[in-house]
PDB file of C-alpha atoms in Angstrom:
ATOM      1  CA  UNK A   1       0.018  -0.028   0.023  1.00  0.00           C
ATOM      2  CA  UNK A   2       1.483   3.450  -0.960  1.00  0.00           C
ATOM      3  CA  UNK A   3       1.775   6.031   1.648  1.00  0.00           C
ATOM      4  CA  UNK A   4      -0.875   8.090   0.055  1.00  0.00           C
ATOM      5  CA  UNK A   5      -3.394   5.224   0.104  1.00  0.00           C
ATOM      6  CA  UNK A   6      -2.337   4.513   3.867  1.00  0.00           C
ATOM      7  CA  UNK A   7      -3.071   8.055   4.933  1.00  0.00           C
ATOM      8  CA  UNK A   8      -6.347   8.427   2.899  1.00  0.00           C
ATOM      9  CA  UNK A   9      -7.523   5.192   4.366  1.00  0.00           C
ATOM     10  CA  UNK A  10      -6.903   6.607   7.942  1.00  0.00           C
ATOM     11  CA  UNK A  11      -8.930   9.784   6.976  1.00  0.00           C
ATOM     12  CA  UNK A  12     -11.756   7.618   5.608  1.00  0.00           C
ATOM     13  CA  UNK A  13     -11.712   5.487   8.806  1.00  0.00           C
ATOM     14  CA  UNK A  14     -11.775   8.642  10.835  1.00  0.00           C
ATOM     15  CA  UNK A  15     -14.707   9.812   8.742  1.00  0.00           C
ATOM     16  CA  UNK A  16     -16.537   6.542   9.262  1.00  0.00           C
ATOM     17  CA  UNK A  17     -15.814   6.505  12.973  1.00  0.00           C
ATOM     18  CA  UNK A  18     -17.047  10.045  13.401  1.00  0.00           C
ATOM     19  CA  UNK A  19     -20.303   9.010  11.738  1.00  0.00           C
ATOM     20  CA  UNK A  20     -20.664   6.148  14.165  1.00  0.00           C
ATOM     21  CA  UNK A  21     -20.105   8.711  16.992  1.00  0.00           C
ATOM     22  CA  UNK A  22     -22.799  11.003  15.649  1.00  0.00           C
ATOM     23  CA  UNK A  23     -20.600  13.539  13.672  1.00  0.00           C
ATOM     24  CA  UNK A  24     -20.236  14.411  10.075  1.00  0.00           C
ATOM     25  CA  UNK A  25     -18.729  12.134   7.432  1.00  0.00           C
ATOM     26  CA  UNK A  26     -15.325  13.825   7.216  1.00  0.00           C
ATOM     27  CA  UNK A  27     -11.981  13.007   8.453  1.00  0.00           C
ATOM     28  CA  UNK A  28      -8.426  14.420   7.787  1.00  0.00           C
ATOM     29  CA  UNK A  29      -4.912  13.847   8.762  1.00  0.00           C
ATOM     30  CA  UNK A  30      -1.748  16.007   8.516  1.00  0.00           C
ATOM     31  CA  UNK A  31       1.440  14.230   7.879  1.00  0.00           C
ATOM     32  CA  UNK A  32       5.100  15.793   7.974  1.00  0.00           C
ATOM     33  CA  UNK A  33       7.576  15.806   5.166  1.00  0.00           C
ATOM     34  CA  UNK A  34       9.291  12.709   6.676  1.00  0.00           C
ATOM     35  CA  UNK A  35       6.096  10.678   7.044  1.00  0.00           C
ATOM     36  CA  UNK A  36       5.193  11.267  10.600  1.00  0.00           C
ATOM     37  CA  UNK A  37       1.506  11.740  11.539  1.00  0.00           C
ATOM     38  CA  UNK A  38       1.387  15.167  12.980  1.00  0.00           C
ATOM     39  CA  UNK A  39      -2.430  15.351  13.744  1.00  0.00           C
ATOM     40  CA  UNK A  40      -5.751  14.016  12.733  1.00  0.00           C
ATOM     41  CA  UNK A  41      -9.198  15.561  12.688  1.00  0.00           C
ATOM     42  CA  UNK A  42     -12.890  14.780  12.357  1.00  0.00           C
ATOM     43  CA  UNK A  43     -15.744  17.022  11.659  1.00  0.00           C
ATOM     44  CA  UNK A  44     -16.930  18.604  14.850  1.00  0.00           C
ATOM     45  CA  UNK A  45     -19.449  21.125  13.411  1.00  0.00           C
ATOM     46  CA  UNK A  46     -22.586  19.680  15.042  1.00  0.00           C
ATOM     47  CA  UNK A  47     -20.811  18.344  18.259  1.00  0.00           C
ATOM     48  CA  UNK A  48     -19.142  21.776  18.933  1.00  0.00           C
ATOM     49  CA  UNK A  49     -21.758  24.008  17.324  1.00  0.00           C
ATOM     50  CA  UNK A  50     -18.914  25.397  15.323  1.00  0.00           C
ATOM     51  CA  UNK A  51     -19.421  25.779  11.559  1.00  0.00           C
ATOM     52  CA  UNK A  52     -15.651  26.210  11.071  1.00  0.00           C
ATOM     53  CA  UNK A  53     -14.795  22.834  12.818  1.00  0.00           C
ATOM     54  CA  UNK A  54     -14.438  20.944   9.581  1.00  0.00           C
ATOM     55  CA  UNK A  55     -11.995  17.840   9.694  1.00  0.00           C
ATOM     56  CA  UNK A  56      -9.439  19.546   7.705  1.00  0.00           C
ATOM     57  CA  UNK A  57      -9.483  22.694   9.961  1.00  0.00           C
ATOM     58  CA  UNK A  58      -9.385  20.590  13.154  1.00  0.00           C
ATOM     59  CA  UNK A  59      -6.390  18.627  11.785  1.00  0.00           C
ATOM     60  CA  UNK A  60      -4.501  21.733  10.683  1.00  0.00           C
ATOM     61  CA  UNK A  61      -5.097  23.411  14.213  1.00  0.00           C
ATOM     62  CA  UNK A  62      -3.916  20.190  16.046  1.00  0.00           C
ATOM     63  CA  UNK A  63      -0.763  19.940  13.735  1.00  0.00           C
ATOM     64  CA  UNK A  64       0.135  23.515  14.303  1.00  0.00           C
ATOM     65  CA  UNK A  65      -0.296  23.191  18.038  1.00  0.00           C
ATOM     66  CA  UNK A  66       1.681  20.151  17.954  1.00  0.00           C
ATOM     67  CA  UNK A  67       4.677  21.669  16.180  1.00  0.00           C
ATOM     68  CA  UNK A  68       4.182  24.992  17.893  1.00  0.00           C
ATOM     69  CA  UNK A  69       4.193  26.876  14.575  1.00  0.00           C
ATOM     70  CA  UNK A  70       1.456  28.309  12.258  1.00  0.00           C
ATOM     71  CA  UNK A  71       3.352  26.962   9.206  1.00  0.00           C
ATOM     72  CA  UNK A  72       3.011  23.415   8.006  1.00  0.00           C
ATOM     73  CA  UNK A  73       5.494  23.729   5.068  1.00  0.00           C
ATOM     74  CA  UNK A  74       6.542  20.424   3.893  1.00  0.00           C
ATOM     75  CA  UNK A  75       3.304  18.725   5.264  1.00  0.00           C
ATOM     76  CA  UNK A  76       0.556  16.909   3.353  1.00  0.00           C
ATOM     77  CA  UNK A  77      -2.965  17.161   4.204  1.00  0.00           C
ATOM     78  CA  UNK A  78      -4.964  13.958   3.618  1.00  0.00           C
ATOM     79  CA  UNK A  79      -8.815  14.262   3.470  1.00  0.00           C
ATOM     80  CA  UNK A  80     -11.511  11.783   3.151  1.00  0.00           C
ATOM     81  CA  UNK A  81     -13.460  14.307   0.838  1.00  0.00           C
ATOM     82  CA  UNK A  82     -12.374  17.260  -1.444  1.00  0.00           C
ATOM     83  CA  UNK A  83     -11.811  20.269   0.875  1.00  0.00           C
ATOM     84  CA  UNK A  84     -14.573  22.820   0.827  1.00  0.00           C
ATOM     85  CA  UNK A  85     -13.341  26.393  -0.108  1.00  0.00           C
ATOM     86  CA  UNK A  86     -12.959  27.172   3.661  1.00  0.00           C
ATOM     87  CA  UNK A  87     -10.712  24.057   4.259  1.00  0.00           C
ATOM     88  CA  UNK A  88      -8.843  24.815   1.021  1.00  0.00           C
ATOM     89  CA  UNK A  89      -8.250  28.335   2.168  1.00  0.00           C
ATOM     90  CA  UNK A  90      -6.992  27.067   5.717  1.00  0.00           C
ATOM     91  CA  UNK A  91      -4.792  24.609   4.050  1.00  0.00           C
ATOM     92  CA  UNK A  92      -3.232  27.381   1.728  1.00  0.00           C
ATOM     93  CA  UNK A  93      -2.861  29.679   4.961  1.00  0.00           C
ATOM     94  CA  UNK A  94      -1.077  26.799   6.679  1.00  0.00           C
ATOM     95  CA  UNK A  95       1.256  26.459   3.795  1.00  0.00           C
ATOM     96  CA  UNK A  96       1.047  22.794   3.455  1.00  0.00           C
ATOM     97  CA  UNK A  97       2.850  21.295   0.414  1.00  0.00           C
ATOM     98  CA  UNK A  98       0.138  18.856  -0.762  1.00  0.00           C
ATOM     99  CA  UNK A  99      -3.475  18.270  -0.412  1.00  0.00           C
ATOM    100  CA  UNK A 100      -4.594  14.689  -1.223  1.00  0.00           C
ATOM    101  CA  UNK A 101      -8.303  13.664  -1.053  1.00  0.00           C
ATOM    102  CA  UNK A 102     -10.525  10.711  -1.979  1.00  0.00           C
ATOM    103  CA  UNK A 103     -14.169  11.620  -2.444  1.00  0.00           C
ATOM    104  CA  UNK A 104     -14.932  14.622  -4.402  1.00  0.00           C
ATOM    105  CA  UNK A 105     -17.430  17.548  -4.244  1.00  0.00           C
ATOM    106  CA  UNK A 106     -19.927  15.642  -6.339  1.00  0.00           C
ATOM    107  CA  UNK A 107     -19.952  12.747  -3.984  1.00  0.00           C
ATOM    108  CA  UNK A 108     -20.403  15.093  -1.069  1.00  0.00           C
ATOM    109  CA  UNK A 109     -23.424  16.693  -2.909  1.00  0.00           C
ATOM    110  CA  UNK A 110     -24.927  13.289  -3.345  1.00  0.00           C
ATOM    111  CA  UNK A 111     -24.283  12.664   0.359  1.00  0.00           C
ATOM    112  CA  UNK A 112     -26.341  15.771   1.130  1.00  0.00           C
ATOM    113  CA  UNK A 113     -23.547  18.421   1.505  1.00  0.00           C
ATOM    114  CA  UNK A 114     -23.431  21.619  -0.529  1.00  0.00           C
ATOM    115  CA  UNK A 115     -19.657  22.089  -1.038  1.00  0.00           C
ATOM    116  CA  UNK A 116     -20.178  22.347  -4.726  1.00  0.00           C
ATOM    117  CA  UNK A 117     -22.584  25.278  -4.266  1.00  0.00           C
ATOM    118  CA  UNK A 118     -19.875  27.168  -2.424  1.00  0.00           C
ATOM    119  CA  UNK A 119     -17.320  26.496  -5.155  1.00  0.00           C
ATOM    120  CA  UNK A 120     -20.009  27.700  -7.688  1.00  0.00           C
ATOM    121  CA  UNK A 121     -20.706  30.795  -5.558  1.00  0.00           C
ATOM    122  CA  UNK A 122     -16.929  31.610  -5.486  1.00  0.00           C
ATOM    123  CA  UNK A 123     -16.666  31.338  -9.174  1.00  0.00           C
ATOM    124  CA  UNK A 124     -18.997  34.355  -9.473  1.00  0.00           C
ATOM    125  CA  UNK A 125     -18.384  37.925  -8.655  1.00  0.00           C
ATOM    126  CA  UNK A 126     -19.337  38.639  -4.921  1.00  0.00           C
ATOM    127  CA  UNK A 127     -21.525  41.544  -6.117  1.00  0.00           C
ATOM    128  CA  UNK A 128     -23.938  39.159  -7.641  1.00  0.00           C
ATOM    129  CA  UNK A 129     -24.270  36.935  -4.473  1.00  0.00           C
ATOM    130  CA  UNK A 130     -27.746  36.716  -2.964  1.00  0.00           C
ATOM    131  CA  UNK A 131     -26.533  35.857   0.434  1.00  0.00           C
ATOM    132  CA  UNK A 132     -24.521  36.950   2.250  1.00  0.00           C
ATOM    133  CA  UNK A 133     -24.350  40.430   0.736  1.00  0.00           C
ATOM    134  CA  UNK A 134     -20.778  41.243   0.625  1.00  0.00           C
ATOM    135  CA  UNK A 135     -20.113  45.062   0.697  1.00  0.00           C
ATOM    136  CA  UNK A 136     -16.907  47.262   0.697  1.00  0.00           C
ATOM    137  CA  UNK A 137     -17.232  50.392   2.623  1.00  0.00           C
ATOM    138  CA  UNK A 138     -13.895  52.209   2.724  1.00  0.00           C
ATOM    139  CA  UNK A 139     -13.324  54.352   5.851  1.00  0.00           C
ATOM    140  CA  UNK A 140     -10.652  56.891   6.962  1.00  0.00           C
ATOM    141  CA  UNK A 141      -9.209  54.510   9.368  1.00  0.00           C
ATOM    142  CA  UNK A 142      -9.287  51.266   7.328  1.00  0.00           C
ATOM    143  CA  UNK A 143      -5.450  51.272   6.783  1.00  0.00           C
ATOM    144  CA  UNK A 144      -4.538  51.902  10.374  1.00  0.00           C
ATOM    145  CA  UNK A 145      -4.206  48.196  11.514  1.00  0.00           C
ATOM    146  CA  UNK A 146      -1.911  47.622   8.494  1.00  0.00           C
ATOM    147  CA  UNK A 147       0.179  50.614   9.408  1.00  0.00           C
ATOM    148  CA  UNK A 148       0.484  49.487  12.808  1.00  0.00           C
ATOM    149  CA  UNK A 149       1.479  46.067  11.627  1.00  0.00           C
ATOM    150  CA  UNK A 150       4.184  47.409   9.431  1.00  0.00           C
ATOM    151  CA  UNK A 151       5.455  49.597  12.267  1.00  0.00           C
ATOM    152  CA  UNK A 152       5.662  46.866  14.732  1.00  0.00           C
ATOM    153  CA  UNK A 153       9.298  45.541  14.619  1.00  0.00           C
ATOM    154  CA  UNK A 154       8.352  42.515  16.855  1.00  0.00           C
ATOM    155  CA  UNK A 155       5.757  41.187  14.501  1.00  0.00           C
ATOM    156  CA  UNK A 156       5.975  37.578  13.353  1.00  0.00           C
ATOM    157  CA  UNK A 157       5.556  37.722   9.530  1.00  0.00           C
ATOM    158  CA  UNK A 158       3.455  34.982   7.743  1.00  0.00           C
TER     159      UNK A 158
END
């Protein structure tokens, strides 16, 4: 069995166990560049009443805590299903090198999840979205946080 197949199977097993435990059908693992399991995650949306607690996000959070760094450069994120746009963005922000998944957005849709609808939404200009309405309202102070950031010599760049 290849390493990819091994880690994908672990993600699928986590997803199936989560369903048995009353959670959503999603699991994920983060593996370091040298093949070490850094963390795993399961969908905790309904359990924790947290719409951001997707399996990939919980795995990324746990992996970052484990290595005491917000960067997962060199790591691979394995997911039981194609990451939704939020999870994909989280993976990008974490700087993982690879994302490997097994089920896709179409299978998730058949399973009752609307990931594909979000992908479709993000392919259209935000001005045309029905909900949520996204509005840009410039203010005189909108750049102050960025100016403070740039002036902070002790900042940690990311």
